[in-house]
Amino acid sequence: MGTQEAAGPTEWGQSVGMGPWTDEFGTAPPPDPRFDPELLEHGDRRNVVDQYRYWKRDAIVADIDARRHPLHVAIENFANDANIGTVVRTANAFAAAAVHIVGRRRWNRRGAMVTDRYQHIHHHATVDELLGFARNEGLTVVAVDNTPGSVRLETVTLPRACLLLFGQEGPGVSERARDVAAMTVSIAQFGSTRSVNAGVAAGIAMHAWVQQHADLSRAW
C-alpha cells in the first residue's frame, strides 16, 4: 500500500477535525485500542469521516478492508499523468479494493489529499503485468475511453469483479490495453469538448459501478 509520511494539505489547518477528546466530550478518552493516544490528546485534523475520528491509521485501513468492494481501478502513467491523485481519492471514497498504476512508479500525490494512506496501491511496469494480475484475481478488464467501437457506459452492466482501466490525459487508453480489455465503454457527452478529464471520467465510471453493485445501506 502506498503511503505518504509528510502532512498533506488537509492536515495543516484546523478547518477539519475535532479535539482534543476531553475538550470535545468533557470525559476521559475511552480505552478503545483503535484510538491513537496522540490524536486523543492533541485533536484530529485529518481528512477522515467522523466514524474514523481519533482512530489509528492501521485501524482505519483494517476497517475499510472489511468493507471494500471487488472493484479495482487502474490508470496508465506513461507520461506522469497529473490525474492519479484524483483517481486515488475517489477510489478511497468508494472503498475500491485497490488502485493500480501502470508505467511510471512516481506520481503526484497532492491530488490524493492524503487518502493514499488508507488506499491499497499497486504498481505494474507494463499493461501485460497488470493483465496477469487481473487474470489471477478473476477480474474482468473494462477499458474506459471514447474511442470508435466503445459502448455507452450508461447502457451496460459492469462486471461485479471488475478492473476499470483508464488511459492518461490526452492519448487515452493505450492500444494494447484496448485490445485485451473485455469491453471498452465511453461516457455520454453532449457538448463541444472531445473528452472529459481522466480524473472526472474515473469518478463517473466508479460511481456507475457503485450504483449497480454496492450495498448503499453501508454508505456513510
JSON list of N, CA, C and O in Angstrom, two decimals, residues 120-176:
[
{"chain": "A", "resi": 120, "resn": "HIS", "atom": "N", "xyz": [-5.11, 0.85, -0.84]},
{"chain": "A", "resi": 120, "resn": "HIS", "atom": "CA", "xyz": [-4.11, -0.06, -1.37]},
{"chain": "A", "resi": 120, "resn": "HIS", "atom": "C", "xyz": [-3.75, 0.37, -2.79]},
{"chain": "A", "resi": 120, "resn": "HIS", "atom": "O", "xyz": [-4.63, 0.57, -3.63]},
{"chain": "A", "resi": 121, "resn": "ILE", "atom": "N", "xyz": [-2.46, 0.52, -3.04]},
{"chain": "A", "resi": 121, "resn": "ILE", "atom": "CA", "xyz": [-1.97, 0.98, -4.34]},
{"chain": "A", "resi": 121, "resn": "ILE", "atom": "C", "xyz": [-0.88, 0.03, -4.81]},
{"chain": "A", "resi": 121, "resn": "ILE", "atom": "O", "xyz": [0.04, -0.30, -4.06]},
{"chain": "A", "resi": 122, "resn": "HIS", "atom": "N", "xyz": [-1.00, -0.44, -6.06]},
{"chain": "A", "resi": 122, "resn": "HIS", "atom": "CA", "xyz": [-0.04, -1.36, -6.63]},
{"chain": "A", "resi": 122, "resn": "HIS", "atom": "C", "xyz": [0.56, -0.75, -7.90]},
{"chain": "A", "resi": 122, "resn": "HIS", "atom": "O", "xyz": [-0.12, -0.02, -8.63]},
{"chain": "A", "resi": 123, "resn": "HIS", "atom": "N", "xyz": [1.79, -1.09, -8.17]},
{"chain": "A", "resi": 123, "resn": "HIS", "atom": "CA", "xyz": [2.46, -0.62, -9.38]},
{"chain": "A", "resi": 123, "resn": "HIS", "atom": "C", "xyz": [2.72, -1.79, -10.32]},
{"chain": "A", "resi": 123, "resn": "HIS", "atom": "O", "xyz": [3.11, -2.88, -9.87]},
{"chain": "A", "resi": 124, "resn": "HIS", "atom": "N", "xyz": [2.50, -1.56, -11.62]},
{"chain": "A", "resi": 124, "resn": "HIS", "atom": "CA", "xyz": [2.79, -2.54, -12.65]},
{"chain": "A", "resi": 124, "resn": "HIS", "atom": "C", "xyz": [3.59, -1.82, -13.73]},
{"chain": "A", "resi": 124, "resn": "HIS", "atom": "O", "xyz": [3.17, -0.77, -14.23]},
{"chain": "A", "resi": 125, "resn": "ALA", "atom": "N", "xyz": [4.71, -2.40, -14.11]},
{"chain": "A", "resi": 125, "resn": "ALA", "atom": "CA", "xyz": [5.56, -1.74, -15.09]},
{"chain": "A", "resi": 125, "resn": "ALA", "atom": "C", "xyz": [4.93, -1.70, -16.47]},
{"chain": "A", "resi": 125, "resn": "ALA", "atom": "O", "xyz": [5.14, -0.76, -17.23]},
{"chain": "A", "resi": 126, "resn": "THR", "atom": "N", "xyz": [4.12, -2.71, -16.80]},
{"chain": "A", "resi": 126, "resn": "THR", "atom": "CA", "xyz": [3.53, -2.80, -18.13]},
{"chain": "A", "resi": 126, "resn": "THR", "atom": "C", "xyz": [2.06, -3.18, -18.03]},
{"chain": "A", "resi": 126, "resn": "THR", "atom": "O", "xyz": [1.59, -3.69, -17.01]},
{"chain": "A", "resi": 127, "resn": "VAL", "atom": "N", "xyz": [1.35, -2.97, -19.14]},
{"chain": "A", "resi": 127, "resn": "VAL", "atom": "CA", "xyz": [-0.05, -3.38, -19.20]},
{"chain": "A", "resi": 127, "resn": "VAL", "atom": "C", "xyz": [-0.16, -4.89, -19.06]},
{"chain": "A", "resi": 127, "resn": "VAL", "atom": "O", "xyz": [-1.07, -5.40, -18.40]},
{"chain": "A", "resi": 128, "resn": "ASP", "atom": "N", "xyz": [0.75, -5.64, -19.67]},
{"chain": "A", "resi": 128, "resn": "ASP", "atom": "CA", "xyz": [0.71, -7.10, -19.58]},
{"chain": "A", "resi": 128, "resn": "ASP", "atom": "C", "xyz": [0.86, -7.58, -18.15]},
{"chain": "A", "resi": 128, "resn": "ASP", "atom": "O", "xyz": [0.25, -8.57, -17.74]},
{"chain": "A", "resi": 129, "resn": "GLU", "atom": "N", "xyz": [1.68, -6.89, -17.37]},
{"chain": "A", "resi": 129, "resn": "GLU", "atom": "CA", "xyz": [1.82, -7.24, -15.96]},
{"chain": "A", "resi": 129, "resn": "GLU", "atom": "C", "xyz": [0.50, -7.02, -15.22]},
{"chain": "A", "resi": 129, "resn": "GLU", "atom": "O", "xyz": [0.09, -7.83, -14.39]},
{"chain": "A", "resi": 130, "resn": "LEU", "atom": "N", "xyz": [-0.16, -5.92, -15.52]},
{"chain": "A", "resi": 130, "resn": "LEU", "atom": "CA", "xyz": [-1.48, -5.67, -14.93]},
{"chain": "A", "resi": 130, "resn": "LEU", "atom": "C", "xyz": [-2.47, -6.75, -15.33]},
{"chain": "A", "resi": 130, "resn": "LEU", "atom": "O", "xyz": [-3.25, -7.23, -14.50]},
{"chain": "A", "resi": 131, "resn": "LEU", "atom": "N", "xyz": [-2.46, -7.14, -16.59]},
{"chain": "A", "resi": 131, "resn": "LEU", "atom": "CA", "xyz": [-3.40, -8.15, -17.07]},
{"chain": "A", "resi": 131, "resn": "LEU", "atom": "C", "xyz": [-3.16, -9.49, -16.39]},
{"chain": "A", "resi": 131, "resn": "LEU", "atom": "O", "xyz": [-4.11, -10.23, -16.11]},
{"chain": "A", "resi": 132, "resn": "GLY", "atom": "N", "xyz": [-1.90, -9.82, -16.13]},
{"chain": "A", "resi": 132, "resn": "GLY", "atom": "CA", "xyz": [-1.61, -11.04, -15.39]},
{"chain": "A", "resi": 132, "resn": "GLY", "atom": "C", "xyz": [-2.22, -11.02, -14.00]},
{"chain": "A", "resi": 132, "resn": "GLY", "atom": "O", "xyz": [-2.78, -12.01, -13.54]},
{"chain": "A", "resi": 133, "resn": "PHE", "atom": "N", "xyz": [-2.13, -9.86, -13.35]},
{"chain": "A", "resi": 133, "resn": "PHE", "atom": "CA", "xyz": [-2.77, -9.71, -12.04]},
{"chain": "A", "resi": 133, "resn": "PHE", "atom": "C", "xyz": [-4.28, -9.92, -12.16]},
{"chain": "A", "resi": 133, "resn": "PHE", "atom": "O", "xyz": [-4.88, -10.63, -11.34]},
{"chain": "A", "resi": 134, "resn": "ALA", "atom": "N", "xyz": [-4.89, -9.30, -13.16]},
{"chain": "A", "resi": 134, "resn": "ALA", "atom": "CA", "xyz": [-6.34, -9.40, -13.33]},
{"chain": "A", "resi": 134, "resn": "ALA", "atom": "C", "xyz": [-6.76, -10.86, -13.56]},
{"chain": "A", "resi": 134, "resn": "ALA", "atom": "O", "xyz": [-7.76, -11.32, -12.99]},
{"chain": "A", "resi": 135, "resn": "ARG", "atom": "N", "xyz": [-6.02, -11.59, -14.36]},
{"chain": "A", "resi": 135, "resn": "ARG", "atom": "CA", "xyz": [-6.34, -12.99, -14.61]},
{"chain": "A", "resi": 135, "resn": "ARG", "atom": "C", "xyz": [-6.27, -13.80, -13.32]},
{"chain": "A", "resi": 135, "resn": "ARG", "atom": "O", "xyz": [-7.15, -14.61, -13.02]},
{"chain": "A", "resi": 136, "resn": "ASN", "atom": "N", "xyz": [-5.20, -13.59, -12.56]},
{"chain": "A", "resi": 136, "resn": "ASN", "atom": "CA", "xyz": [-5.02, -14.35, -11.32]},
{"chain": "A", "resi": 136, "resn": "ASN", "atom": "C", "xyz": [-6.12, -14.07, -10.31]},
{"chain": "A", "resi": 136, "resn": "ASN", "atom": "O", "xyz": [-6.47, -14.94, -9.50]},
{"chain": "A", "resi": 137, "resn": "GLU", "atom": "N", "xyz": [-6.66, -12.84, -10.34]},
{"chain": "A", "resi": 137, "resn": "GLU", "atom": "CA", "xyz": [-7.69, -12.45, -9.38]},
{"chain": "A", "resi": 137, "resn": "GLU", "atom": "C", "xyz": [-9.10, -12.64, -9.91]},
{"chain": "A", "resi": 137, "resn": "GLU", "atom": "O", "xyz": [-10.08, -12.34, -9.21]},
{"chain": "A", "resi": 138, "resn": "GLY", "atom": "N", "xyz": [-9.23, -13.11, -11.14]},
{"chain": "A", "resi": 138, "resn": "GLY", "atom": "CA", "xyz": [-10.56, -13.32, -11.72]},
{"chain": "A", "resi": 138, "resn": "GLY", "atom": "C", "xyz": [-11.30, -12.03, -12.01]},
{"chain": "A", "resi": 138, "resn": "GLY", "atom": "O", "xyz": [-12.53, -11.98, -11.91]},
{"chain": "A", "resi": 139, "resn": "LEU", "atom": "N", "xyz": [-10.57, -10.98, -12.41]},
{"chain": "A", "resi": 139, "resn": "LEU", "atom": "CA", "xyz": [-11.16, -9.68, -12.67]},
{"chain": "A", "resi": 139, "resn": "LEU", "atom": "C", "xyz": [-11.39, -9.49, -14.17]},
{"chain": "A", "resi": 139, "resn": "LEU", "atom": "O", "xyz": [-10.51, -9.82, -14.97]},
{"chain": "A", "resi": 140, "resn": "THR", "atom": "N", "xyz": [-12.54, -8.95, -14.52]},
{"chain": "A", "resi": 140, "resn": "THR", "atom": "CA", "xyz": [-12.82, -8.59, -15.91]},
{"chain": "A", "resi": 140, "resn": "THR", "atom": "C", "xyz": [-12.34, -7.18, -16.17]},
{"chain": "A", "resi": 140, "resn": "THR", "atom": "O", "xyz": [-12.71, -6.25, -15.45]},
{"chain": "A", "resi": 141, "resn": "VAL", "atom": "N", "xyz": [-11.50, -7.01, -17.20]},
{"chain": "A", "resi": 141, "resn": "VAL", "atom": "CA", "xyz": [-10.94, -5.70, -17.50]},
{"chain": "A", "resi": 141, "resn": "VAL", "atom": "C", "xyz": [-11.89, -4.93, -18.41]},
{"chain": "A", "resi": 141, "resn": "VAL", "atom": "O", "xyz": [-12.28, -5.40, -19.47]},
{"chain": "A", "resi": 142, "resn": "VAL", "atom": "N", "xyz": [-12.26, -3.74, -17.96]},
{"chain": "A", "resi": 142, "resn": "VAL", "atom": "CA", "xyz": [-13.12, -2.85, -18.72]},
{"chain": "A", "resi": 142, "resn": "VAL", "atom": "C", "xyz": [-12.37, -1.55, -18.95]},
{"chain": "A", "resi": 142, "resn": "VAL", "atom": "O", "xyz": [-12.06, -0.83, -17.99]},
{"chain": "A", "resi": 143, "resn": "ALA", "atom": "N", "xyz": [-12.04, -1.27, -20.21]},
{"chain": "A", "resi": 143, "resn": "ALA", "atom": "CA", "xyz": [-11.38, 0.00, -20.54]},
{"chain": "A", "resi": 143, "resn": "ALA", "atom": "C", "xyz": [-12.42, 1.11, -20.64]},
{"chain": "A", "resi": 143, "resn": "ALA", "atom": "O", "xyz": [-13.55, 0.87, -21.08]},
{"chain": "A", "resi": 144, "resn": "VAL", "atom": "N", "xyz": [-12.04, 2.30, -20.23]},
{"chain": "A", "resi": 144, "resn": "VAL", "atom": "CA", "xyz": [-12.93, 3.46, -20.30]},
{"chain": "A", "resi": 144, "resn": "VAL", "atom": "C", "xyz": [-12.28, 4.47, -21.23]},
{"chain": "A", "resi": 144, "resn": "VAL", "atom": "O", "xyz": [-11.26, 5.08, -20.90]},
{"chain": "A", "resi": 145, "resn": "ASP", "atom": "N", "xyz": [-12.88, 4.66, -22.42]},
{"chain": "A", "resi": 145, "resn": "ASP", "atom": "CA", "xyz": [-12.31, 5.56, -23.41]},
{"chain": "A", "resi": 145, "resn": "ASP", "atom": "C", "xyz": [-13.37, 5.83, -24.47]},
{"chain": "A", "resi": 145, "resn": "ASP", "atom": "O", "xyz": [-14.17, 4.95, -24.81]},
{"chain": "A", "resi": 146, "resn": "ASN", "atom": "N", "xyz": [-13.38, 7.04, -25.01]},
{"chain": "A", "resi": 146, "resn": "ASN", "atom": "CA", "xyz": [-14.39, 7.39, -26.02]},
{"chain": "A", "resi": 146, "resn": "ASN", "atom": "C", "xyz": [-13.83, 7.16, -27.42]},
{"chain": "A", "resi": 146, "resn": "ASN", "atom": "O", "xyz": [-13.68, 8.08, -28.22]},
{"chain": "A", "resi": 147, "resn": "THR", "atom": "N", "xyz": [-13.53, 5.92, -27.70]},
{"chain": "A", "resi": 147, "resn": "THR", "atom": "CA", "xyz": [-12.96, 5.53, -28.99]},
{"chain": "A", "resi": 147, "resn": "THR", "atom": "C", "xyz": [-14.02, 4.82, -29.84]},
{"chain": "A", "resi": 147, "resn": "THR", "atom": "O", "xyz": [-15.02, 4.33, -29.30]},
{"chain": "A", "resi": 148, "resn": "PRO", "atom": "N", "xyz": [-13.81, 4.75, -31.15]},
{"chain": "A", "resi": 148, "resn": "PRO", "atom": "CA", "xyz": [-14.74, 4.01, -32.01]},
{"chain": "A", "resi": 148, "resn": "PRO", "atom": "C", "xyz": [-14.88, 2.56, -31.55]},
{"chain": "A", "resi": 148, "resn": "PRO", "atom": "O", "xyz": [-13.91, 1.92, -31.17]},
{"chain": "A", "resi": 149, "resn": "GLY", "atom": "N", "xyz": [-16.11, 2.08, -31.53]},
{"chain": "A", "resi": 149, "resn": "GLY", "atom": "CA", "xyz": [-16.38, 0.71, -31.09]},
{"chain": "A", "resi": 149, "resn": "GLY", "atom": "C", "xyz": [-16.71, 0.59, -29.62]},
{"chain": "A", "resi": 149, "resn": "GLY", "atom": "O", "xyz": [-17.08, -0.50, -29.16]},
{"chain": "A", "resi": 150, "resn": "SER", "atom": "N", "xyz": [-16.57, 1.67, -28.88]},
{"chain": "A", "resi": 150, "resn": "SER", "atom": "CA", "xyz": [-16.93, 1.61, -27.46]},
{"chain": "A", "resi": 150, "resn": "SER", "atom": "C", "xyz": [-18.44, 1.60, -27.30]},
{"chain": "A", "resi": 150, "resn": "SER", "atom": "O", "xyz": [-19.19, 2.01, -28.19]},
{"chain": "A", "resi": 151, "resn": "VAL", "atom": "N", "xyz": [-18.90, 1.12, -26.15]},
{"chain": "A", "resi": 151, "resn": "VAL", "atom": "CA", "xyz": [-20.32, 1.10, -25.85]},
{"chain": "A", "resi": 151, "resn": "VAL", "atom": "C", "xyz": [-20.59, 2.09, -24.72]},
{"chain": "A", "resi": 151, "resn": "VAL", "atom": "O", "xyz": [-19.72, 2.37, -23.91]},
{"chain": "A", "resi": 152, "resn": "ARG", "atom": "N", "xyz": [-21.79, 2.60, -24.67]},
{"chain": "A", "resi": 152, "resn": "ARG", "atom": "CA", "xyz": [-22.13, 3.60, -23.67]},
{"chain": "A", "resi": 152, "resn": "ARG", "atom": "C", "xyz": [-22.09, 3.00, -22.26]},
{"chain": "A", "resi": 152, "resn": "ARG", "atom": "O", "xyz": [-22.74, 2.01, -21.98]},
{"chain": "A", "resi": 153, "resn": "LEU", "atom": "N", "xyz": [-21.33, 3.63, -21.40]},
{"chain": "A", "resi": 153, "resn": "LEU", "atom": "CA", "xyz": [-21.30, 3.22, -20.00]},
{"chain": "A", "resi": 153, "resn": "LEU", "atom": "C", "xyz": [-22.70, 3.21, -19.41]},
{"chain": "A", "resi": 153, "resn": "LEU", "atom": "O", "xyz": [-23.05, 2.34, -18.60]},
{"chain": "A", "resi": 154, "resn": "GLU", "atom": "N", "xyz": [-23.52, 4.16, -19.83]},
{"chain": "A", "resi": 154, "resn": "GLU", "atom": "CA", "xyz": [-24.87, 4.31, -19.27]},
{"chain": "A", "resi": 154, "resn": "GLU", "atom": "C", "xyz": [-25.80, 3.16, -19.66]},
{"chain": "A", "resi": 154, "resn": "GLU", "atom": "O", "xyz": [-26.89, 3.03, -19.11]},
{"chain": "A", "resi": 155, "resn": "THR", "atom": "N", "xyz": [-25.38, 2.32, -20.61]},
{"chain": "A", "resi": 155, "resn": "THR", "atom": "CA", "xyz": [-26.27, 1.26, -21.10]},
{"chain": "A", "resi": 155, "resn": "THR", "atom": "C", "xyz": [-25.79, -0.14, -20.73]},
{"chain": "A", "resi": 155, "resn": "THR", "atom": "O", "xyz": [-26.48, -1.11, -21.05]},
{"chain": "A", "resi": 156, "resn": "VAL", "atom": "N", "xyz": [-24.64, -0.28, -20.09]},
{"chain": "A", "resi": 156, "resn": "VAL", "atom": "CA", "xyz": [-24.08, -1.61, -19.84]},
{"chain": "A", "resi": 156, "resn": "VAL", "atom": "C", "xyz": [-24.16, -1.95, -18.36]},
{"chain": "A", "resi": 156, "resn": "VAL", "atom": "O", "xyz": [-24.25, -1.07, -17.50]},
{"chain": "A", "resi": 157, "resn": "THR", "atom": "N", "xyz": [-24.13, -3.25, -18.08]},
{"chain": "A", "resi": 157, "resn": "THR", "atom": "CA", "xyz": [-23.97, -3.74, -16.72]},
{"chain": "A", "resi": 157, "resn": "THR", "atom": "C", "xyz": [-22.51, -4.10, -16.53]},
{"chain": "A", "resi": 157, "resn": "THR", "atom": "O", "xyz": [-21.99, -4.97, -17.22]},
{"chain": "A", "resi": 158, "resn": "LEU", "atom": "N", "xyz": [-21.87, -3.42, -15.63]},
{"chain": "A", "resi": 158, "resn": "LEU", "atom": "CA", "xyz": [-20.46, -3.68, -15.38]},
{"chain": "A", "resi": 158, "resn": "LEU", "atom": "C", "xyz": [-20.29, -4.97, -14.59]},
{"chain": "A", "resi": 158, "resn": "LEU", "atom": "O", "xyz": [-21.13, -5.30, -13.74]},
{"chain": "A", "resi": 159, "resn": "PRO", "atom": "N", "xyz": [-19.24, -5.73, -14.86]},
{"chain": "A", "resi": 159, "resn": "PRO", "atom": "CA", "xyz": [-18.98, -6.93, -14.06]},
{"chain": "A", "resi": 159, "resn": "PRO", "atom": "C", "xyz": [-18.78, -6.56, -12.59]},
{"chain": "A", "resi": 159, "resn": "PRO", "atom": "O", "xyz": [-18.23, -5.51, -12.28]},
{"chain": "A", "resi": 160, "resn": "ARG", "atom": "N", "xyz": [-19.21, -7.44, -11.69]},
{"chain": "A", "resi": 160, "resn": "ARG", "atom": "CA", "xyz": [-19.01, -7.15, -10.27]},
{"chain": "A", "resi": 160, "resn": "ARG", "atom": "C", "xyz": [-17.52, -7.22, -9.92]},
{"chain": "A", "resi": 160, "resn": "ARG", "atom": "O", "xyz": [-16.98, -6.31, -9.29]},
{"chain": "A", "resi": 161, "resn": "ALA", "atom": "N", "xyz": [-16.86, -8.30, -10.31]},
{"chain": "A", "resi": 161, "resn": "ALA", "atom": "CA", "xyz": [-15.42, -8.42, -10.11]},
{"chain": "A", "resi": 161, "resn": "ALA", "atom": "C", "xyz": [-14.75, -7.73, -11.30]},
{"chain": "A", "resi": 161, "resn": "ALA", "atom": "O", "xyz": [-14.51, -8.33, -12.33]},
{"chain": "A", "resi": 162, "resn": "CYS", "atom": "N", "xyz": [-14.46, -6.46, -11.14]},
{"chain": "A", "resi": 162, "resn": "CYS", "atom": "CA", "xyz": [-14.16, -5.61, -12.28]},
{"chain": "A", "resi": 162, "resn": "CYS", "atom": "C", "xyz": [-12.88, -4.84, -12.06]},
{"chain": "A", "resi": 162, "resn": "CYS", "atom": "O", "xyz": [-12.55, -4.44, -10.94]},
{"chain": "A", "resi": 163, "resn": "LEU", "atom": "N", "xyz": [-12.13, -4.65, -13.15]},
{"chain": "A", "resi": 163, "resn": "LEU", "atom": "CA", "xyz": [-10.99, -3.74, -13.14]},
{"chain": "A", "resi": 163, "resn": "LEU", "atom": "C", "xyz": [-11.25, -2.68, -14.20]},
{"chain": "A", "resi": 163, "resn": "LEU", "atom": "O", "xyz": [-11.24, -2.97, -15.40]},
{"chain": "A", "resi": 164, "resn": "LEU", "atom": "N", "xyz": [-11.52, -1.47, -13.76]},
{"chain": "A", "resi": 164, "resn": "LEU", "atom": "CA", "xyz": [-11.73, -0.34, -14.67]},
{"chain": "A", "resi": 164, "resn": "LEU", "atom": "C", "xyz": [-10.38, 0.24, -15.05]},
{"chain": "A", "resi": 164, "resn": "LEU", "atom": "O", "xyz": [-9.59, 0.61, -14.17]},
{"chain": "A", "resi": 165, "resn": "LEU", "atom": "N", "xyz": [-10.11, 0.32, -16.33]},
{"chain": "A", "resi": 165, "resn": "LEU", "atom": "CA", "xyz": [-8.80, 0.76, -16.81]},
{"chain": "A", "resi": 165, "resn": "LEU", "atom": "C", "xyz": [-8.93, 2.09, -17.54]},
{"chain": "A", "resi": 165, "resn": "LEU", "atom": "O", "xyz": [-9.70, 2.22, -18.50]},
{"chain": "A", "resi": 166, "resn": "PHE", "atom": "N", "xyz": [-8.15, 3.07, -17.11]},
{"chain": "A", "resi": 166, "resn": "PHE", "atom": "CA", "xyz": [-8.19, 4.41, -17.67]},
{"chain": "A", "resi": 166, "resn": "PHE", "atom": "C", "xyz": [-6.84, 4.76, -18.28]},
{"chain": "A", "resi": 166, "resn": "PHE", "atom": "O", "xyz": [-5.78, 4.41, -17.74]},
{"chain": "A", "resi": 167, "resn": "GLY", "atom": "N", "xyz": [-6.88, 5.47, -19.38]},
{"chain": "A", "resi": 167, "resn": "GLY", "atom": "CA", "xyz": [-5.65, 5.94, -20.00]},
{"chain": "A", "resi": 167, "resn": "GLY", "atom": "C", "xyz": [-5.24, 7.28, -19.42]},
{"chain": "A", "resi": 167, "resn": "GLY", "atom": "O", "xyz": [-5.93, 7.87, -18.58]},
{"chain": "A", "resi": 168, "resn": "GLN", "atom": "N", "xyz": [-4.12, 7.78, -19.88]},
{"chain": "A", "resi": 168, "resn": "GLN", "atom": "CA", "xyz": [-3.65, 9.07, -19.39]},
{"chain": "A", "resi": 168, "resn": "GLN", "atom": "C", "xyz": [-4.29, 10.21, -20.18]},
{"chain": "A", "resi": 168, "resn": "GLN", "atom": "O", "xyz": [-4.86, 9.99, -21.25]},
{"chain": "A", "resi": 169, "resn": "GLU", "atom": "N", "xyz": [-4.22, 11.37, -19.59]},
{"chain": "A", "resi": 169, "resn": "GLU", "atom": "CA", "xyz": [-4.83, 12.55, -20.20]},
{"chain": "A", "resi": 169, "resn": "GLU", "atom": "C", "xyz": [-4.26, 12.77, -21.61]},
{"chain": "A", "resi": 169, "resn": "GLU", "atom": "O", "xyz": [-3.05, 12.75, -21.81]},
{"chain": "A", "resi": 170, "resn": "GLY", "atom": "N", "xyz": [-5.13, 12.95, -22.59]},
{"chain": "A", "resi": 170, "resn": "GLY", "atom": "CA", "xyz": [-4.70, 13.19, -23.96]},
{"chain": "A", "resi": 170, "resn": "GLY", "atom": "C", "xyz": [-4.83, 11.96, -24.83]},
{"chain": "A", "resi": 170, "resn": "GLY", "atom": "O", "xyz": [-5.83, 11.78, -25.52]},
{"chain": "A", "resi": 171, "resn": "PRO", "atom": "N", "xyz": [-3.84, 11.04, -24.79]},
{"chain": "A", "resi": 171, "resn": "PRO", "atom": "CA", "xyz": [-3.92, 9.87, -25.68]},
{"chain": "A", "resi": 171, "resn": "PRO", "atom": "C", "xyz": [-4.95, 8.84, -25.28]},
{"chain": "A", "resi": 171, "resn": "PRO", "atom": "O", "xyz": [-5.33, 8.01, -26.09]},
{"chain": "A", "resi": 172, "resn": "GLY", "atom": "N", "xyz": [-5.39, 8.86, -24.02]},
{"chain": "A", "resi": 172, "resn": "GLY", "atom": "CA", "xyz": [-6.38, 7.89, -23.58]},
{"chain": "A", "resi": 172, "resn": "GLY", "atom": "C", "xyz": [-5.76, 6.53, -23.34]},
{"chain": "A", "resi": 172, "resn": "GLY", "atom": "O", "xyz": [-4.55, 6.39, -23.14]},
{"chain": "A", "resi": 173, "resn": "VAL", "atom": "N", "xyz": [-6.59, 5.49, -23.37]},
{"chain": "A", "resi": 173, "resn": "VAL", "atom": "CA", "xyz": [-6.14, 4.12, -23.11]},
{"chain": "A", "resi": 173, "resn": "VAL", "atom": "C", "xyz": [-5.21, 3.68, -24.24]},
{"chain": "A", "resi": 173, "resn": "VAL", "atom": "O", "xyz": [-5.49, 3.91, -25.42]},
{"chain": "A", "resi": 174, "resn": "SER", "atom": "N", "xyz": [-4.13, 3.03, -23.88]},
{"chain": "A", "resi": 174, "resn": "SER", "atom": "CA", "xyz": [-3.18, 2.57, -24.89]},
{"chain": "A", "resi": 174, "resn": "SER", "atom": "C", "xyz": [-3.81, 1.49, -25.77]},
{"chain": "A", "resi": 174, "resn": "SER", "atom": "O", "xyz": [-4.76, 0.80, -25.37]},
{"chain": "A", "resi": 175, "resn": "GLU", "atom": "N", "xyz": [-3.26, 1.35, -26.98]},
{"chain": "A", "resi": 175, "resn": "GLU", "atom": "CA", "xyz": [-3.81, 0.37, -27.93]},
{"chain": "A", "resi": 175, "resn": "GLU", "atom": "C", "xyz": [-3.75, -1.04, -27.36]},
{"chain": "A", "resi": 175, "resn": "GLU", "atom": "O", "xyz": [-4.68, -1.83, -27.52]},
{"chain": "A", "resi": 176, "resn": "ARG", "atom": "N", "xyz": [-2.66, -1.37, -26.69]},
{"chain": "A", "resi": 176, "resn": "ARG", "atom": "CA", "xyz": [-2.52, -2.70, -26.09]},
{"chain": "A", "resi": 176, "resn": "ARG", "atom": "C", "xyz": [-3.62, -2.94, -25.06]},
{"chain": "A", "resi": 176, "resn": "ARG", "atom": "O", "xyz": [-4.22, -4.02, -25.02]}
]
